[in-house]
Amino acid sequence: MHGYAYGPSYTGFTLLEVLITIVIVALGLLGLGALHVRAMRDTTSAYLRSEATVLTQDIADRIRANLPYVRATPPSGNTTPLPYILELEQFSALAQPTLLCLSAYCTADQLETADLWQWREAVRSRLPSGQGKIVISSCVAPATGDSTECTTAAIRTWTITVYWDERIDPNKPEANCPAPHPEHPLFACLRVSVRP
């Protein structure tokens, strides 16, 4: 008897199957890589925002610690600026005080100067391109709760704003800032209001 030949029998994978598998695995790895990059960017953003939160809390605590000075009423006609004010223009130009009040006795105004300088140094060292400003955003009369002049014995509200650069792409904003930086509108920011 003659046997019938059915052709050669192939086992294993063909080259086409191997190439398709390689393409599918490569696409999966690219997706994982993109996911990892995004996770790292989000982690960095969360870290910088938590640093900014700690820094705003730090200066708020410093303001509260110097409460008698903060709540003092300037004498009538006094041109002394209100305490704990730091505009953006002053931020970089702030000079190191002669007394840092770390171990020596300080007056209240010396403590304010030391507090502002130490806070500025912390913002600059802990945030990329870090800057900050502190302004009095509102004043209310203690008895009535109505808005009043900030030069009286008003209850003052400070607004603390910290700016930093967390952009990966220098032309694309990474965060929306409610009070954009005048020179760097793409910077991220954190704003906190404090009423000691």
PDB file of C-alpha atoms in Angstrom:
ATOM      1  CA  MET A   1       0.000   0.000   0.000  1.00  0.00           C
ATOM      2  CA  HIS A   2       0.970   3.419  -0.753  1.00  0.00           C
ATOM      3  CA  GLY A   3       0.814   6.040   1.937  1.00  0.00           C
ATOM      4  CA  TYR A   4      -0.492   9.475   1.157  1.00  0.00           C
ATOM      5  CA  ALA A   5       1.857  12.401   1.770  1.00  0.00           C
ATOM      6  CA  TYR A   6       0.167  15.300   3.437  1.00  0.00           C
ATOM      7  CA  GLY A   7       3.119  17.702   3.091  1.00  0.00           C
ATOM      8  CA  PRO A   8       5.728  18.692   5.597  1.00  0.00           C
ATOM      9  CA  SER A   9       4.589  19.211   9.168  1.00  0.00           C
ATOM     10  CA  TYR A  10       5.657  22.536  10.752  1.00  0.00           C
ATOM     11  CA  THR A  11       5.898  23.108  14.466  1.00  0.00           C
ATOM     12  CA  GLY A  12       6.777  26.300  16.332  1.00  0.00           C
ATOM     13  CA  PHE A  13       6.213  29.937  15.385  1.00  0.00           C
ATOM     14  CA  THR A  14       6.571  31.585  12.046  1.00  0.00           C
ATOM     15  CA  LEU A  15       8.612  34.726  11.589  1.00  0.00           C
ATOM     16  CA  LEU A  16       5.443  36.784  11.107  1.00  0.00           C
ATOM     17  CA  GLU A  17       4.015  35.633  14.423  1.00  0.00           C
ATOM     18  CA  VAL A  18       7.254  36.546  16.205  1.00  0.00           C
ATOM     19  CA  LEU A  19       7.289  40.040  14.638  1.00  0.00           C
ATOM     20  CA  ILE A  20       3.675  40.690  15.649  1.00  0.00           C
ATOM     21  CA  THR A  21       4.457  39.604  19.203  1.00  0.00           C
ATOM     22  CA  ILE A  22       7.484  41.922  19.346  1.00  0.00           C
ATOM     23  CA  VAL A  23       5.393  44.878  18.140  1.00  0.00           C
ATOM     24  CA  ILE A  24       2.655  44.228  20.719  1.00  0.00           C
ATOM     25  CA  VAL A  25       5.179  43.893  23.567  1.00  0.00           C
ATOM     26  CA  ALA A  26       7.017  47.068  22.422  1.00  0.00           C
ATOM     27  CA  LEU A  27       3.778  49.067  22.396  1.00  0.00           C
ATOM     28  CA  GLY A  28       2.945  47.814  25.881  1.00  0.00           C
ATOM     29  CA  LEU A  29       6.391  48.801  27.164  1.00  0.00           C
ATOM     30  CA  LEU A  30       6.073  52.265  25.602  1.00  0.00           C
ATOM     31  CA  GLY A  31       2.738  52.705  27.358  1.00  0.00           C
ATOM     32  CA  LEU A  32       4.282  51.656  30.675  1.00  0.00           C
ATOM     33  CA  GLY A  33       7.148  54.104  30.112  1.00  0.00           C
ATOM     34  CA  ALA A  34       4.735  56.975  29.446  1.00  0.00           C
ATOM     35  CA  LEU A  35       2.738  56.029  32.533  1.00  0.00           C
ATOM     36  CA  HIS A  36       5.919  56.030  34.627  1.00  0.00           C
ATOM     37  CA  VAL A  37       6.940  59.484  33.337  1.00  0.00           C
ATOM     38  CA  ARG A  38       3.493  60.883  34.151  1.00  0.00           C
ATOM     39  CA  ALA A  39       3.569  59.333  37.630  1.00  0.00           C
ATOM     40  CA  MET A  40       6.992  60.886  38.306  1.00  0.00           C
ATOM     41  CA  ARG A  41       5.773  64.314  37.145  1.00  0.00           C
ATOM     42  CA  ASP A  42       2.668  64.082  39.351  1.00  0.00           C
ATOM     43  CA  THR A  43       4.771  62.970  42.315  1.00  0.00           C
ATOM     44  CA  THR A  44       7.110  65.921  41.848  1.00  0.00           C
ATOM     45  CA  SER A  45       4.170  68.309  41.554  1.00  0.00           C
ATOM     46  CA  ALA A  46       2.584  66.940  44.736  1.00  0.00           C
ATOM     47  CA  TYR A  47       5.900  67.189  46.586  1.00  0.00           C
ATOM     48  CA  LEU A  48       6.397  70.836  45.549  1.00  0.00           C
ATOM     49  CA  ARG A  49       2.826  71.720  46.510  1.00  0.00           C
ATOM     50  CA  SER A  50       3.289  70.121  49.943  1.00  0.00           C
ATOM     51  CA  GLU A  51       6.557  72.060  50.387  1.00  0.00           C
ATOM     52  CA  ALA A  52       4.716  75.281  49.496  1.00  0.00           C
ATOM     53  CA  THR A  53       2.004  74.396  52.026  1.00  0.00           C
ATOM     54  CA  VAL A  54       4.602  73.865  54.761  1.00  0.00           C
ATOM     55  CA  LEU A  55       6.258  77.196  53.881  1.00  0.00           C
ATOM     56  CA  THR A  56       2.999  79.161  54.014  1.00  0.00           C
ATOM     57  CA  GLN A  57       2.154  77.516  57.333  1.00  0.00           C
ATOM     58  CA  ASP A  58       5.636  78.426  58.613  1.00  0.00           C
ATOM     59  CA  ILE A  59       5.232  82.163  58.006  1.00  0.00           C
ATOM     60  CA  ALA A  60       1.641  82.069  59.288  1.00  0.00           C
ATOM     61  CA  ASP A  61       2.939  80.549  62.541  1.00  0.00           C
ATOM     62  CA  ARG A  62       5.652  83.203  62.705  1.00  0.00           C
ATOM     63  CA  ILE A  63       3.027  85.931  62.345  1.00  0.00           C
ATOM     64  CA  ARG A  64       0.943  84.340  65.113  1.00  0.00           C
ATOM     65  CA  ALA A  65       4.004  83.990  67.370  1.00  0.00           C
ATOM     66  CA  ASN A  66       4.578  87.746  67.200  1.00  0.00           C
ATOM     67  CA  LEU A  67       0.917  88.537  67.873  1.00  0.00           C
ATOM     68  CA  PRO A  68       1.285  91.553  70.208  1.00  0.00           C
ATOM     69  CA  TYR A  69       3.439  93.267  67.588  1.00  0.00           C
ATOM     70  CA  VAL A  70       1.086  92.257  64.776  1.00  0.00           C
ATOM     71  CA  ARG A  71      -1.981  93.583  66.585  1.00  0.00           C
ATOM     72  CA  ALA A  72      -0.368  96.805  67.793  1.00  0.00           C
ATOM     73  CA  THR A  73      -2.076  99.983  66.667  1.00  0.00           C
ATOM     74  CA  PRO A  74       0.288 102.408  64.969  1.00  0.00           C
ATOM     75  CA  PRO A  75       0.174 105.831  66.617  1.00  0.00           C
ATOM     76  CA  SER A  76      -1.857 108.485  64.811  1.00  0.00           C
ATOM     77  CA  GLY A  77       0.110 109.961  61.916  1.00  0.00           C
ATOM     78  CA  ASN A  78       2.750 107.218  62.117  1.00  0.00           C
ATOM     79  CA  THR A  79       4.189 106.232  58.748  1.00  0.00           C
ATOM     80  CA  THR A  80       5.613 102.942  60.007  1.00  0.00           C
ATOM     81  CA  PRO A  81       4.538 100.187  57.623  1.00  0.00           C
ATOM     82  CA  LEU A  82       2.254  97.502  58.898  1.00  0.00           C
ATOM     83  CA  PRO A  83       4.054  94.352  60.091  1.00  0.00           C
ATOM     84  CA  TYR A  84       4.864  91.274  58.024  1.00  0.00           C
ATOM     85  CA  ILE A  85       4.483  92.800  54.579  1.00  0.00           C
ATOM     86  CA  LEU A  86       6.764  91.501  51.831  1.00  0.00           C
ATOM     87  CA  GLU A  87       6.095  92.425  48.216  1.00  0.00           C
ATOM     88  CA  LEU A  88       7.628  90.493  45.307  1.00  0.00           C
ATOM     89  CA  GLU A  89       9.946  93.402  44.535  1.00  0.00           C
ATOM     90  CA  GLN A  90      11.320  93.212  48.081  1.00  0.00           C
ATOM     91  CA  PHE A  91      11.644  89.422  48.120  1.00  0.00           C
ATOM     92  CA  SER A  92      14.963  89.161  46.262  1.00  0.00           C
ATOM     93  CA  ALA A  93      16.397  92.357  47.727  1.00  0.00           C
ATOM     94  CA  LEU A  94      15.766  91.419  51.362  1.00  0.00           C
ATOM     95  CA  ALA A  95      19.080  91.715  53.215  1.00  0.00           C
ATOM     96  CA  GLN A  96      20.191  89.374  55.969  1.00  0.00           C
ATOM     97  CA  PRO A  97      19.506  90.992  59.348  1.00  0.00           C
ATOM     98  CA  THR A  98      22.324  91.464  61.824  1.00  0.00           C
ATOM     99  CA  LEU A  99      20.351  89.577  64.449  1.00  0.00           C
ATOM    100  CA  LEU A 100      18.612  86.301  63.498  1.00  0.00           C
ATOM    101  CA  CYS A 101      16.883  85.911  66.894  1.00  0.00           C
ATOM    102  CA  LEU A 102      17.879  82.253  67.172  1.00  0.00           C
ATOM    103  CA  SER A 103      19.490  82.428  70.598  1.00  0.00           C
ATOM    104  CA  ALA A 104      19.592  86.134  71.480  1.00  0.00           C
ATOM    105  CA  TYR A 105      16.790  88.358  72.753  1.00  0.00           C
ATOM    106  CA  CYS A 106      15.070  90.329  70.010  1.00  0.00           C
ATOM    107  CA  THR A 107      12.583  93.127  69.952  1.00  0.00           C
ATOM    108  CA  ALA A 108       9.338  92.484  68.084  1.00  0.00           C
ATOM    109  CA  ASP A 109      10.420  94.399  64.984  1.00  0.00           C
ATOM    110  CA  GLN A 110      13.798  92.595  64.944  1.00  0.00           C
ATOM    111  CA  LEU A 111      11.908  89.305  65.157  1.00  0.00           C
ATOM    112  CA  GLU A 112       9.743  90.355  62.204  1.00  0.00           C
ATOM    113  CA  THR A 113      12.839  91.168  60.117  1.00  0.00           C
ATOM    114  CA  ALA A 114      14.483  87.863  61.059  1.00  0.00           C
ATOM    115  CA  ASP A 115      11.260  85.924  60.372  1.00  0.00           C
ATOM    116  CA  LEU A 116      10.862  87.415  56.894  1.00  0.00           C
ATOM    117  CA  TRP A 117      14.494  86.759  55.981  1.00  0.00           C
ATOM    118  CA  GLN A 118      14.469  83.169  57.293  1.00  0.00           C
ATOM    119  CA  TRP A 119      11.209  82.480  55.447  1.00  0.00           C
ATOM    120  CA  ARG A 120      12.605  83.957  52.249  1.00  0.00           C
ATOM    121  CA  GLU A 121      15.692  81.722  52.510  1.00  0.00           C
ATOM    122  CA  ALA A 122      13.503  78.651  53.064  1.00  0.00           C
ATOM    123  CA  VAL A 123      11.313  79.474  50.037  1.00  0.00           C
ATOM    124  CA  ARG A 124      14.364  79.996  47.829  1.00  0.00           C
ATOM    125  CA  SER A 125      16.063  76.787  48.941  1.00  0.00           C
ATOM    126  CA  ARG A 126      13.073  74.415  48.966  1.00  0.00           C
ATOM    127  CA  LEU A 127      11.229  75.409  45.780  1.00  0.00           C
ATOM    128  CA  PRO A 128      12.644  75.721  42.247  1.00  0.00           C
ATOM    129  CA  SER A 129      12.787  79.451  41.423  1.00  0.00           C
ATOM    130  CA  GLY A 130      10.829  79.959  44.649  1.00  0.00           C
ATOM    131  CA  GLN A 131       9.457  83.400  45.470  1.00  0.00           C
ATOM    132  CA  GLY A 132       6.811  84.697  47.804  1.00  0.00           C
ATOM    133  CA  LYS A 133       4.850  87.678  48.919  1.00  0.00           C
ATOM    134  CA  ILE A 134       2.856  88.613  51.993  1.00  0.00           C
ATOM    135  CA  VAL A 135       0.220  91.352  51.908  1.00  0.00           C
ATOM    136  CA  ILE A 136      -2.618  92.467  54.116  1.00  0.00           C
ATOM    137  CA  SER A 137      -5.681  91.654  52.072  1.00  0.00           C
ATOM    138  CA  SER A 138      -8.376  93.009  54.366  1.00  0.00           C
ATOM    139  CA  CYS A 139      -9.022  94.751  57.651  1.00  0.00           C
ATOM    140  CA  VAL A 140     -12.193  94.699  59.690  1.00  0.00           C
ATOM    141  CA  ALA A 141     -13.266  96.651  62.732  1.00  0.00           C
ATOM    142  CA  PRO A 142     -13.305  94.416  65.837  1.00  0.00           C
ATOM    143  CA  ALA A 143     -16.645  95.675  67.150  1.00  0.00           C
ATOM    144  CA  THR A 144     -18.719  95.699  63.975  1.00  0.00           C
ATOM    145  CA  GLY A 145     -16.948  93.384  61.538  1.00  0.00           C
ATOM    146  CA  ASP A 146     -17.141  96.090  58.870  1.00  0.00           C
ATOM    147  CA  SER A 147     -14.244  96.843  56.535  1.00  0.00           C
ATOM    148  CA  THR A 148     -12.018  99.595  57.839  1.00  0.00           C
ATOM    149  CA  GLU A 149      -8.643 101.241  57.336  1.00  0.00           C
ATOM    150  CA  CYS A 150      -5.695  98.967  58.067  1.00  0.00           C
ATOM    151  CA  THR A 151      -3.958 101.675  60.068  1.00  0.00           C
ATOM    152  CA  THR A 152      -6.435 101.386  62.949  1.00  0.00           C
ATOM    153  CA  ALA A 153      -6.757  98.645  65.546  1.00  0.00           C
ATOM    154  CA  ALA A 154      -8.357  96.478  62.909  1.00  0.00           C
ATOM    155  CA  ILE A 155      -8.359  92.731  62.692  1.00  0.00           C
ATOM    156  CA  ARG A 156      -6.049  92.117  59.746  1.00  0.00           C
ATOM    157  CA  THR A 157      -6.036  89.274  57.240  1.00  0.00           C
ATOM    158  CA  TRP A 158      -2.732  88.415  55.599  1.00  0.00           C
ATOM    159  CA  THR A 159      -2.588  86.731  52.205  1.00  0.00           C
ATOM    160  CA  ILE A 160       0.542  84.652  51.700  1.00  0.00           C
ATOM    161  CA  THR A 161       1.409  83.631  48.143  1.00  0.00           C
ATOM    162  CA  VAL A 162       4.258  81.291  47.219  1.00  0.00           C
ATOM    163  CA  TYR A 163       5.389  80.884  43.588  1.00  0.00           C
ATOM    164  CA  TRP A 164       7.567  78.183  42.055  1.00  0.00           C
ATOM    165  CA  ASP A 165       8.444  76.735  38.669  1.00  0.00           C
ATOM    166  CA  GLU A 166       7.376  73.129  38.194  1.00  0.00           C
ATOM    167  CA  ARG A 167       7.094  73.111  34.418  1.00  0.00           C
ATOM    168  CA  ILE A 168       8.612  70.266  32.425  1.00  0.00           C
ATOM    169  CA  ASP A 169       7.966  72.098  29.164  1.00  0.00           C
ATOM    170  CA  PRO A 170       9.015  75.767  29.562  1.00  0.00           C
ATOM    171  CA  ASN A 171       6.244  76.935  27.197  1.00  0.00           C
ATOM    172  CA  LYS A 172       3.353  75.104  28.851  1.00  0.00           C
ATOM    173  CA  PRO A 173       1.804  75.985  32.201  1.00  0.00           C
ATOM    174  CA  GLU A 174       1.595  73.099  34.643  1.00  0.00           C
ATOM    175  CA  ALA A 175      -0.811  74.714  37.078  1.00  0.00           C
ATOM    176  CA  ASN A 176      -3.451  77.409  37.162  1.00  0.00           C
ATOM    177  CA  CYS A 177      -2.539  80.166  39.571  1.00  0.00           C
ATOM    178  CA  PRO A 178      -5.270  82.408  41.019  1.00  0.00           C
ATOM    179  CA  ALA A 179      -2.734  85.236  41.427  1.00  0.00           C
ATOM    180  CA  PRO A 180      -0.268  84.907  38.520  1.00  0.00           C
ATOM    181  CA  HIS A 181       3.297  86.038  39.007  1.00  0.00           C
ATOM    182  CA  PRO A 182       3.748  89.367  37.174  1.00  0.00           C
ATOM    183  CA  GLU A 183       7.046  88.333  35.544  1.00  0.00           C
ATOM    184  CA  HIS A 184       6.505  84.564  35.272  1.00  0.00           C
ATOM    185  CA  PRO A 185       2.827  83.938  34.494  1.00  0.00           C
ATOM    186  CA  LEU A 186       3.391  80.198  33.981  1.00  0.00           C
ATOM    187  CA  PHE A 187       4.635  79.601  37.551  1.00  0.00           C
ATOM    188  CA  ALA A 188       2.533  77.518  39.909  1.00  0.00           C
ATOM    189  CA  CYS A 189       1.416  79.154  43.130  1.00  0.00           C
ATOM    190  CA  LEU A 190      -0.278  78.557  46.444  1.00  0.00           C
ATOM    191  CA  ARG A 191      -2.308  81.266  48.197  1.00  0.00           C
ATOM    192  CA  VAL A 192      -3.327  81.138  51.837  1.00  0.00           C
ATOM    193  CA  SER A 193      -5.158  83.737  53.918  1.00  0.00           C
ATOM    194  CA  VAL A 194      -4.373  84.031  57.628  1.00  0.00           C
ATOM    195  CA  ARG A 195      -6.182  85.960  60.329  1.00  0.00           C
ATOM    196  CA  PRO A 196      -4.189  85.590  63.568  1.00  0.00           C
TER     197      PRO A 196
END
